[in-house]
mmCIF file with all atom_site columns, C-alpha atoms in Angstrom:
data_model
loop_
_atom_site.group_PDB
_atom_site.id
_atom_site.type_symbol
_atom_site.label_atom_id
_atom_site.label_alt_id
_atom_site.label_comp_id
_atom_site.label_asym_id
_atom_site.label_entity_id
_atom_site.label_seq_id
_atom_site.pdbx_PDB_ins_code
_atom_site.Cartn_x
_atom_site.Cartn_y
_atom_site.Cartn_z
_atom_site.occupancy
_atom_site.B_iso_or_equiv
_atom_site.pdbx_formal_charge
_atom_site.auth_seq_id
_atom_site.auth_comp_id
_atom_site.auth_asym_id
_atom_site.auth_atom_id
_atom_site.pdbx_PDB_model_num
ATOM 1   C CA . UNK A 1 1   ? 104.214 134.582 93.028  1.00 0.00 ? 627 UNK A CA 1
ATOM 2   C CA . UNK A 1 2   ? 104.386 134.779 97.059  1.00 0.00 ? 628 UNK A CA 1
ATOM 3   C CA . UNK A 1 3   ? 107.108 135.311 98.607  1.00 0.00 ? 629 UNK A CA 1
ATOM 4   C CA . UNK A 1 4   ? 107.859 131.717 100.025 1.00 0.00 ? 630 UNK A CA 1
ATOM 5   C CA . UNK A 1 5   ? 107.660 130.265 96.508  1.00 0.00 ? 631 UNK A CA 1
ATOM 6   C CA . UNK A 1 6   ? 110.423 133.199 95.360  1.00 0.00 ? 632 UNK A CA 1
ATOM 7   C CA . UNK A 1 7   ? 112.887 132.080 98.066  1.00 0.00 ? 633 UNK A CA 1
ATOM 8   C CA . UNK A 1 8   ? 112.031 128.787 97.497  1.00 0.00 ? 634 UNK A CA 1
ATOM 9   C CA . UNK A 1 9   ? 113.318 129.161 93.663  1.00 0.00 ? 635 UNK A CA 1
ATOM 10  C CA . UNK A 1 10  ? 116.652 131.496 94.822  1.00 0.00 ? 636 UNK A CA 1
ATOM 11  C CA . UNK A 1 11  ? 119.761 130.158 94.540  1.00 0.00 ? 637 UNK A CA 1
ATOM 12  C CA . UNK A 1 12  ? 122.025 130.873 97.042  1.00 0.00 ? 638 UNK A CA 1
ATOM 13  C CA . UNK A 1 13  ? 125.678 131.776 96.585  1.00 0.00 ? 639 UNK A CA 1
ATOM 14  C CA . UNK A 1 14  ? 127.069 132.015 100.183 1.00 0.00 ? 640 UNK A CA 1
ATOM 15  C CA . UNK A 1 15  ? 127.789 129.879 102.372 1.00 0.00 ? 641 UNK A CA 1
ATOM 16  C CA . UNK A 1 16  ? 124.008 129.611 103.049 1.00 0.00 ? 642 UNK A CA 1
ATOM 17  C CA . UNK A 1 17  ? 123.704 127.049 100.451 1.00 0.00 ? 643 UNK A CA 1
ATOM 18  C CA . UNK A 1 18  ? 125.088 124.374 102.213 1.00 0.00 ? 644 UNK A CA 1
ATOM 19  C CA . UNK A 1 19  ? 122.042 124.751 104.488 1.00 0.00 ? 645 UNK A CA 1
ATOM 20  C CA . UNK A 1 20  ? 120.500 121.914 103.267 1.00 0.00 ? 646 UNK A CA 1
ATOM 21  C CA . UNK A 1 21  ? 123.607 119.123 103.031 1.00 0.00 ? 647 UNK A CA 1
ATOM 22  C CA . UNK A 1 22  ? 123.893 119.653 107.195 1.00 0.00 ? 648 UNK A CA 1
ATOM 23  C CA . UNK A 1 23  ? 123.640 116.084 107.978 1.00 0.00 ? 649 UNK A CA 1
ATOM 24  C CA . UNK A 1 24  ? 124.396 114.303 104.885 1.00 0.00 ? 650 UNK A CA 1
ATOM 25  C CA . UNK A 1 25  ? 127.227 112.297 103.082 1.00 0.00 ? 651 UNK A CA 1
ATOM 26  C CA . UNK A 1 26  ? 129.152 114.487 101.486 1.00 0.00 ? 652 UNK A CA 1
ATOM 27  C CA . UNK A 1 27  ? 132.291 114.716 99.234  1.00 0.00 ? 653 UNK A CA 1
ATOM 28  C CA . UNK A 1 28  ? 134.611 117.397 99.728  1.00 0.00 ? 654 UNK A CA 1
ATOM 29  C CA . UNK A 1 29  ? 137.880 117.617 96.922  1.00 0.00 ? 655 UNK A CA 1
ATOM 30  C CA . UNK A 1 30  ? 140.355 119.887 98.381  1.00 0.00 ? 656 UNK A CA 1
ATOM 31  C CA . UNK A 1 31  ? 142.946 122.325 96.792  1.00 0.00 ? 657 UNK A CA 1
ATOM 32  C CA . UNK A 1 32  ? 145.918 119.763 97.100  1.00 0.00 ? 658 UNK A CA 1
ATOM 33  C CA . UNK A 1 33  ? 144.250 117.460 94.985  1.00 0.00 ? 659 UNK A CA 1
ATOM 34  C CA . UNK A 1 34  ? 142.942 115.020 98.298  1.00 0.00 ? 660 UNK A CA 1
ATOM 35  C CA . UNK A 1 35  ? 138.829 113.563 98.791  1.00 0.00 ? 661 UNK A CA 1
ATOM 36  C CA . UNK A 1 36  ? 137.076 113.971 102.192 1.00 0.00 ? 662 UNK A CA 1
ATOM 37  C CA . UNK A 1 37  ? 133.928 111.843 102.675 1.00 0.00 ? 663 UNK A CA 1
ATOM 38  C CA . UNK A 1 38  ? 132.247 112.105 105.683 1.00 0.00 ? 664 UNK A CA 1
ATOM 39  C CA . UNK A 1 39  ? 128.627 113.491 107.436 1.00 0.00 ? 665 UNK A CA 1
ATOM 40  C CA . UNK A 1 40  ? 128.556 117.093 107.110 1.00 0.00 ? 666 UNK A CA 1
ATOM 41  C CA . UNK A 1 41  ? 127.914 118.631 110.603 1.00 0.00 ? 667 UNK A CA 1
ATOM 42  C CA . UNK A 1 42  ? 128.050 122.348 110.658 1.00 0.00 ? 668 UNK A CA 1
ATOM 43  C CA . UNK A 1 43  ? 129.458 124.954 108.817 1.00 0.00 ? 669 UNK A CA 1
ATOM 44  C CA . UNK A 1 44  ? 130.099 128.566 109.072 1.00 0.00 ? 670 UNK A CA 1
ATOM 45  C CA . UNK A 1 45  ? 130.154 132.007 107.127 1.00 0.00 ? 671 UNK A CA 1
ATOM 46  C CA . UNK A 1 46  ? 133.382 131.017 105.636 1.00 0.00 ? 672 UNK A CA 1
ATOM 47  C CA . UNK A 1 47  ? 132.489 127.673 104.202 1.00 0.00 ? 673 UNK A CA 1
ATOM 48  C CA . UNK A 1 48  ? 134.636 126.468 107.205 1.00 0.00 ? 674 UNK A CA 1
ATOM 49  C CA . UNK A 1 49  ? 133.046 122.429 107.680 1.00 0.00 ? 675 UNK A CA 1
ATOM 50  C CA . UNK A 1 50  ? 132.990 119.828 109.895 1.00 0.00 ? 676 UNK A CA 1
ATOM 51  C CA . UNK A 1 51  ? 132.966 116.037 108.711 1.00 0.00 ? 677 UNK A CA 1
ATOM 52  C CA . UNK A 1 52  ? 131.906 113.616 110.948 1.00 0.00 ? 678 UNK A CA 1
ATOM 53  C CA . UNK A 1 53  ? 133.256 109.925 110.521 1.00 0.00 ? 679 UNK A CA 1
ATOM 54  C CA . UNK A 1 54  ? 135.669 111.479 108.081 1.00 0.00 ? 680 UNK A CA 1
ATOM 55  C CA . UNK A 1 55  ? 137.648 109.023 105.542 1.00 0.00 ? 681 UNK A CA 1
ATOM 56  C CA . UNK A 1 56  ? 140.221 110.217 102.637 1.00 0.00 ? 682 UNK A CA 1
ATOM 57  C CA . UNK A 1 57  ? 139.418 108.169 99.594  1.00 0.00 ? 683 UNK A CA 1
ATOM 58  C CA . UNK A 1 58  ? 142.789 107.884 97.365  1.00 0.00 ? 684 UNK A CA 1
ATOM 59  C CA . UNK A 1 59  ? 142.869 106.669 94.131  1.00 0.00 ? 685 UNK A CA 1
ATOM 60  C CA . UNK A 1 60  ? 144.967 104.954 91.951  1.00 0.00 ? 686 UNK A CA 1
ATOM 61  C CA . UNK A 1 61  ? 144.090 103.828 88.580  1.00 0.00 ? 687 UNK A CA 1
ATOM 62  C CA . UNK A 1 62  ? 140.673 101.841 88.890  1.00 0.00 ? 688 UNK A CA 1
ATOM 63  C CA . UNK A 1 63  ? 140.943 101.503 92.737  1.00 0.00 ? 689 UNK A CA 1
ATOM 64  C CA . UNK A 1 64  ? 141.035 103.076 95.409  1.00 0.00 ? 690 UNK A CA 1
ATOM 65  C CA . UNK A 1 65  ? 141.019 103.089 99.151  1.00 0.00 ? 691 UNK A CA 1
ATOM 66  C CA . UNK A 1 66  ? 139.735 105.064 102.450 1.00 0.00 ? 692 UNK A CA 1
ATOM 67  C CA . UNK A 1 67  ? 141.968 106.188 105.332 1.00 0.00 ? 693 UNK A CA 1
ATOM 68  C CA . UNK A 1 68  ? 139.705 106.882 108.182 1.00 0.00 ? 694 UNK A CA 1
ATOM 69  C CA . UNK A 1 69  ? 140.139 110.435 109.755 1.00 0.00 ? 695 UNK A CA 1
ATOM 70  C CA . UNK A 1 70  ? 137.715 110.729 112.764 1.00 0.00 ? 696 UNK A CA 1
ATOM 71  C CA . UNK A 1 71  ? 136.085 113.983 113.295 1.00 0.00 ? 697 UNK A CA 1
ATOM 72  C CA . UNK A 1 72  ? 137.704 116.725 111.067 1.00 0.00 ? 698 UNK A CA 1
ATOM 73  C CA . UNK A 1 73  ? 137.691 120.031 110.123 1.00 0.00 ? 699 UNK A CA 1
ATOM 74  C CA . UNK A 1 74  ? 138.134 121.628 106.911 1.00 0.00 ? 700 UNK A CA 1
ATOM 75  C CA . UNK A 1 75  ? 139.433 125.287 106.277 1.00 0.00 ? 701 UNK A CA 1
ATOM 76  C CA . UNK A 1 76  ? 137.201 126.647 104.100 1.00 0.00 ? 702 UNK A CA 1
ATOM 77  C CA . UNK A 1 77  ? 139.446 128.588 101.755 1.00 0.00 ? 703 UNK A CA 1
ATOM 78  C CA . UNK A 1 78  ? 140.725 125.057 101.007 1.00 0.00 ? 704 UNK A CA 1
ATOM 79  C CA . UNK A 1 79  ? 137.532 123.708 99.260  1.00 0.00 ? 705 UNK A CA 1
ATOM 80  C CA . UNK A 1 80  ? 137.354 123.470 95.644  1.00 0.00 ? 706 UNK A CA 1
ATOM 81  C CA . UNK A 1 81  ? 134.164 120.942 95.110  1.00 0.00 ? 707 UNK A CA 1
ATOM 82  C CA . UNK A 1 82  ? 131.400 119.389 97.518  1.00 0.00 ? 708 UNK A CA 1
ATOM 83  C CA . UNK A 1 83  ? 128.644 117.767 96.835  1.00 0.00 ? 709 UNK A CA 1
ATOM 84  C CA . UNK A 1 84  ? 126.098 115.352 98.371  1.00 0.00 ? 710 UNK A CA 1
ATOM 85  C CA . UNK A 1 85  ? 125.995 111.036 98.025  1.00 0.00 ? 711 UNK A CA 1
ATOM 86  C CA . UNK A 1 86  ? 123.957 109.319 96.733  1.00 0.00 ? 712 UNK A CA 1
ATOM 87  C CA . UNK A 1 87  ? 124.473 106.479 99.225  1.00 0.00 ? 713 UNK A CA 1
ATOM 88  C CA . UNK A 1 88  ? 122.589 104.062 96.955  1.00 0.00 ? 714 UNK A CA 1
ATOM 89  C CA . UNK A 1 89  ? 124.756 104.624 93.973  1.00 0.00 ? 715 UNK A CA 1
ATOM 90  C CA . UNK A 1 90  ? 127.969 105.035 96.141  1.00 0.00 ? 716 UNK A CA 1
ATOM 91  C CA . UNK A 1 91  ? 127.412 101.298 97.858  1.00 0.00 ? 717 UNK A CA 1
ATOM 92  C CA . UNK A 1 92  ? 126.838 100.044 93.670  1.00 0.00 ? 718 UNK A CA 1
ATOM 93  C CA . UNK A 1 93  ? 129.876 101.578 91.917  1.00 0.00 ? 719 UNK A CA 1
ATOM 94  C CA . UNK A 1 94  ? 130.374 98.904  88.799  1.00 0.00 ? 720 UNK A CA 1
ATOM 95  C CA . UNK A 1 95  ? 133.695 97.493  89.490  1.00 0.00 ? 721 UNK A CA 1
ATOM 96  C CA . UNK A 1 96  ? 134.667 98.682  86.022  1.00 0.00 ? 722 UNK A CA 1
ATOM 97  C CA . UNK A 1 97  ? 134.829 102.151 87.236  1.00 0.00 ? 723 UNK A CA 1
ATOM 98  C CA . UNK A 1 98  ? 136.385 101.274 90.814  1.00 0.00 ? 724 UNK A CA 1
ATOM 99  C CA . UNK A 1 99  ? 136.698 98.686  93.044  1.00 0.00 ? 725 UNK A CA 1
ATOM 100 C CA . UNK A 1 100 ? 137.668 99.188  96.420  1.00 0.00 ? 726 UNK A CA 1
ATOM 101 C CA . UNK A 1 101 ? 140.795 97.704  98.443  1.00 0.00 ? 727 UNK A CA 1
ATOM 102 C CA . UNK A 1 102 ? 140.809 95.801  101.673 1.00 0.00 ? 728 UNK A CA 1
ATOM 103 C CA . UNK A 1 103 ? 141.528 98.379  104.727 1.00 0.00 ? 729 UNK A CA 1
ATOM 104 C CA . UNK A 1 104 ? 144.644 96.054  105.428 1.00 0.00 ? 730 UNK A CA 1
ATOM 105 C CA . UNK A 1 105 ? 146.529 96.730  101.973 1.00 0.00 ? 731 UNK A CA 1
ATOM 106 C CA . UNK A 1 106 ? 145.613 100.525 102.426 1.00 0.00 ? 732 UNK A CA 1
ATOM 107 C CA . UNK A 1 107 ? 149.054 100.989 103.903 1.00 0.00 ? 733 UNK A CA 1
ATOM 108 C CA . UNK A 1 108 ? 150.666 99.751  100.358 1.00 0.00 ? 734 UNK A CA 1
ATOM 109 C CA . UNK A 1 109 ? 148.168 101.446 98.330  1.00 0.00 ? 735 UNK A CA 1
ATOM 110 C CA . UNK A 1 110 ? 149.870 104.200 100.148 1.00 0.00 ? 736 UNK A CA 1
ATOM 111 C CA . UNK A 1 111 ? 153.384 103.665 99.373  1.00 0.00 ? 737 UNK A CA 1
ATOM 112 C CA . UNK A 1 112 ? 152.652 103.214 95.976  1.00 0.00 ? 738 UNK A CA 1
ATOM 113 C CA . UNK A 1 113 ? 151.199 106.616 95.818  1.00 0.00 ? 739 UNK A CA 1
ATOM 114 C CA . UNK A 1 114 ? 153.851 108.547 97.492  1.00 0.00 ? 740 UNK A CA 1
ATOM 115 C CA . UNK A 1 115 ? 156.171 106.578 94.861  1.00 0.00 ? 741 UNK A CA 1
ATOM 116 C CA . UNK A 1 116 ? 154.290 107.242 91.909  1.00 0.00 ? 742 UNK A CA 1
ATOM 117 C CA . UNK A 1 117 ? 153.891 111.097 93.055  1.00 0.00 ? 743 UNK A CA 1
ATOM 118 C CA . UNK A 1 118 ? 157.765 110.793 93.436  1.00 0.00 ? 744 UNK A CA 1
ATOM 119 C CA . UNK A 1 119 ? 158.013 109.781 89.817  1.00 0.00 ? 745 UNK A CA 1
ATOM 120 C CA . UNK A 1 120 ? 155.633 112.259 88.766  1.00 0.00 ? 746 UNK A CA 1
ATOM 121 C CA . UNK A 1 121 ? 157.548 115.070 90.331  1.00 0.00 ? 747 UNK A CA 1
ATOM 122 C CA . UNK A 1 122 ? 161.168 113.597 88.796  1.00 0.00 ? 748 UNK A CA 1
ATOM 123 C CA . UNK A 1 123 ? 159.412 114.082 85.491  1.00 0.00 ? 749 UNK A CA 1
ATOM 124 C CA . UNK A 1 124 ? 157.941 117.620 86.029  1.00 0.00 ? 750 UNK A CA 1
ATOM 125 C CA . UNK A 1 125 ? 161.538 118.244 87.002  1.00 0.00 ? 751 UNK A CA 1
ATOM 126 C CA . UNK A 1 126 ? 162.714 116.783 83.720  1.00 0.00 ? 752 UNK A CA 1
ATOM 127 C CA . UNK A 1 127 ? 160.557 118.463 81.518  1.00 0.00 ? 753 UNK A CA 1
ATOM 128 C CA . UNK A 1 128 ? 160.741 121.730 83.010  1.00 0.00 ? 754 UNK A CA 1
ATOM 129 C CA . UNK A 1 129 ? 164.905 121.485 82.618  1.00 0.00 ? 755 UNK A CA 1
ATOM 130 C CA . UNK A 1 130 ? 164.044 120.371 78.670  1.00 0.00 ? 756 UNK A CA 1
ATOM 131 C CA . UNK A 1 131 ? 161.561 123.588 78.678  1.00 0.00 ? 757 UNK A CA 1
ATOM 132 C CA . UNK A 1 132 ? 164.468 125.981 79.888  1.00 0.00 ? 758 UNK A CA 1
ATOM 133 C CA . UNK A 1 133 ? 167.414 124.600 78.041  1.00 0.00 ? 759 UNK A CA 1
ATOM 134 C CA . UNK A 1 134 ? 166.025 123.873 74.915  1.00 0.00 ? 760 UNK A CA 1
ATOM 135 C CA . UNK A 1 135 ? 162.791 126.167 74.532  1.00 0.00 ? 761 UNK A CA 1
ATOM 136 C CA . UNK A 1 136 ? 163.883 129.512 76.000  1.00 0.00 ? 762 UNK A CA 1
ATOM 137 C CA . UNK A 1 137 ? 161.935 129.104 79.107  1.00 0.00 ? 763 UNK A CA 1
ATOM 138 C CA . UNK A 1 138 ? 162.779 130.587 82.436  1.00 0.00 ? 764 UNK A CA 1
ATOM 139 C CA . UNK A 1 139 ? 162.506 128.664 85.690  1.00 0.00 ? 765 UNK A CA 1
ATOM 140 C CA . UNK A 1 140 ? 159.407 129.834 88.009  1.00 0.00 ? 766 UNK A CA 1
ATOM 141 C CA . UNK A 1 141 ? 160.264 132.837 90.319  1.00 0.00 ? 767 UNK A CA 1
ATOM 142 C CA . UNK A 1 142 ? 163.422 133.442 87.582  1.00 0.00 ? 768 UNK A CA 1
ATOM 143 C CA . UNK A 1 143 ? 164.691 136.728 86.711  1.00 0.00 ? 769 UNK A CA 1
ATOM 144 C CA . UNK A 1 144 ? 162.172 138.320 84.581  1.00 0.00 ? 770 UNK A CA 1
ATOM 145 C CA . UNK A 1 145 ? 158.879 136.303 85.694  1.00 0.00 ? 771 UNK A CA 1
ATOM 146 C CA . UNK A 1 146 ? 157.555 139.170 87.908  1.00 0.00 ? 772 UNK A CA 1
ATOM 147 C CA . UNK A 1 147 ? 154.991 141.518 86.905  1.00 0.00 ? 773 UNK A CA 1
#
């Protein structure tokens, strides 16, 4: 084997791999749960990126919308998943996967998610009391939860 086709076959595990997504639609998922898509521009040793023509995507139940976000930088400590677009398949998505919202009801789509997150985190609260009370669990940070 020469030595071009040997590199050509490594895979990288640093930042290095993202070499080849500089200038492409990407996806980025971030560690609070939210979806960048934008044009990856540059990048650095820490996985630190910059999207260009940067939307969020949120999503609830079968649809979902994009809040545009200009040029914007991502911390790269924050990443969890990224990956390229296929921007064939993403203008196609079946509408029985997800269909996409008008940018003018975006705002409600919003609302609705901040309530529904609301509700979630009533529930979490609820459940967690049920855990404790009734289950022997302690609270998070509680007396006896440290090492």
């Amino acid at each position: 084997m020469e030595a071009q086709e040997i590199l050509a076959n490594i895979a990288f595990t640093t930042s290095g791999a993202l070499v080849d997504l500089v200038d492409k639609r990407v996806i980025v998922v971030l560690r609070d749960g939210r979806k960048l898509l934008g044009v990856l521009r540059s990048y650095d040793q820490f996985a630190n990126l910059v999207l260009q023509d940067a939307v969020e995507r949120i999503f609830l139940g079968h649809r979902y919308g994009d809040v545009p976000k200009g040029t914007f930088i991502v911390r790269g400590e924050n990443v969890v998943l990224m990956g390229e677009i296929d921007l064939e398949k993403e203008e196609n998505i079946p509408a029985s996967i997800a269909s996409s919202i008008p940018s003018t009801a975006v705002p409600q789509l919003l609302e609705t998610l901040a309530a529904e997150n609301e509700y979630k985190a009533k529930w979490e609260q609820r459940r967690a009391a049920v855990l404790r009370r009734e289950r022997g669990f302690s609270g998070e940070g509680a007396e006896g939860d440290s090492y």
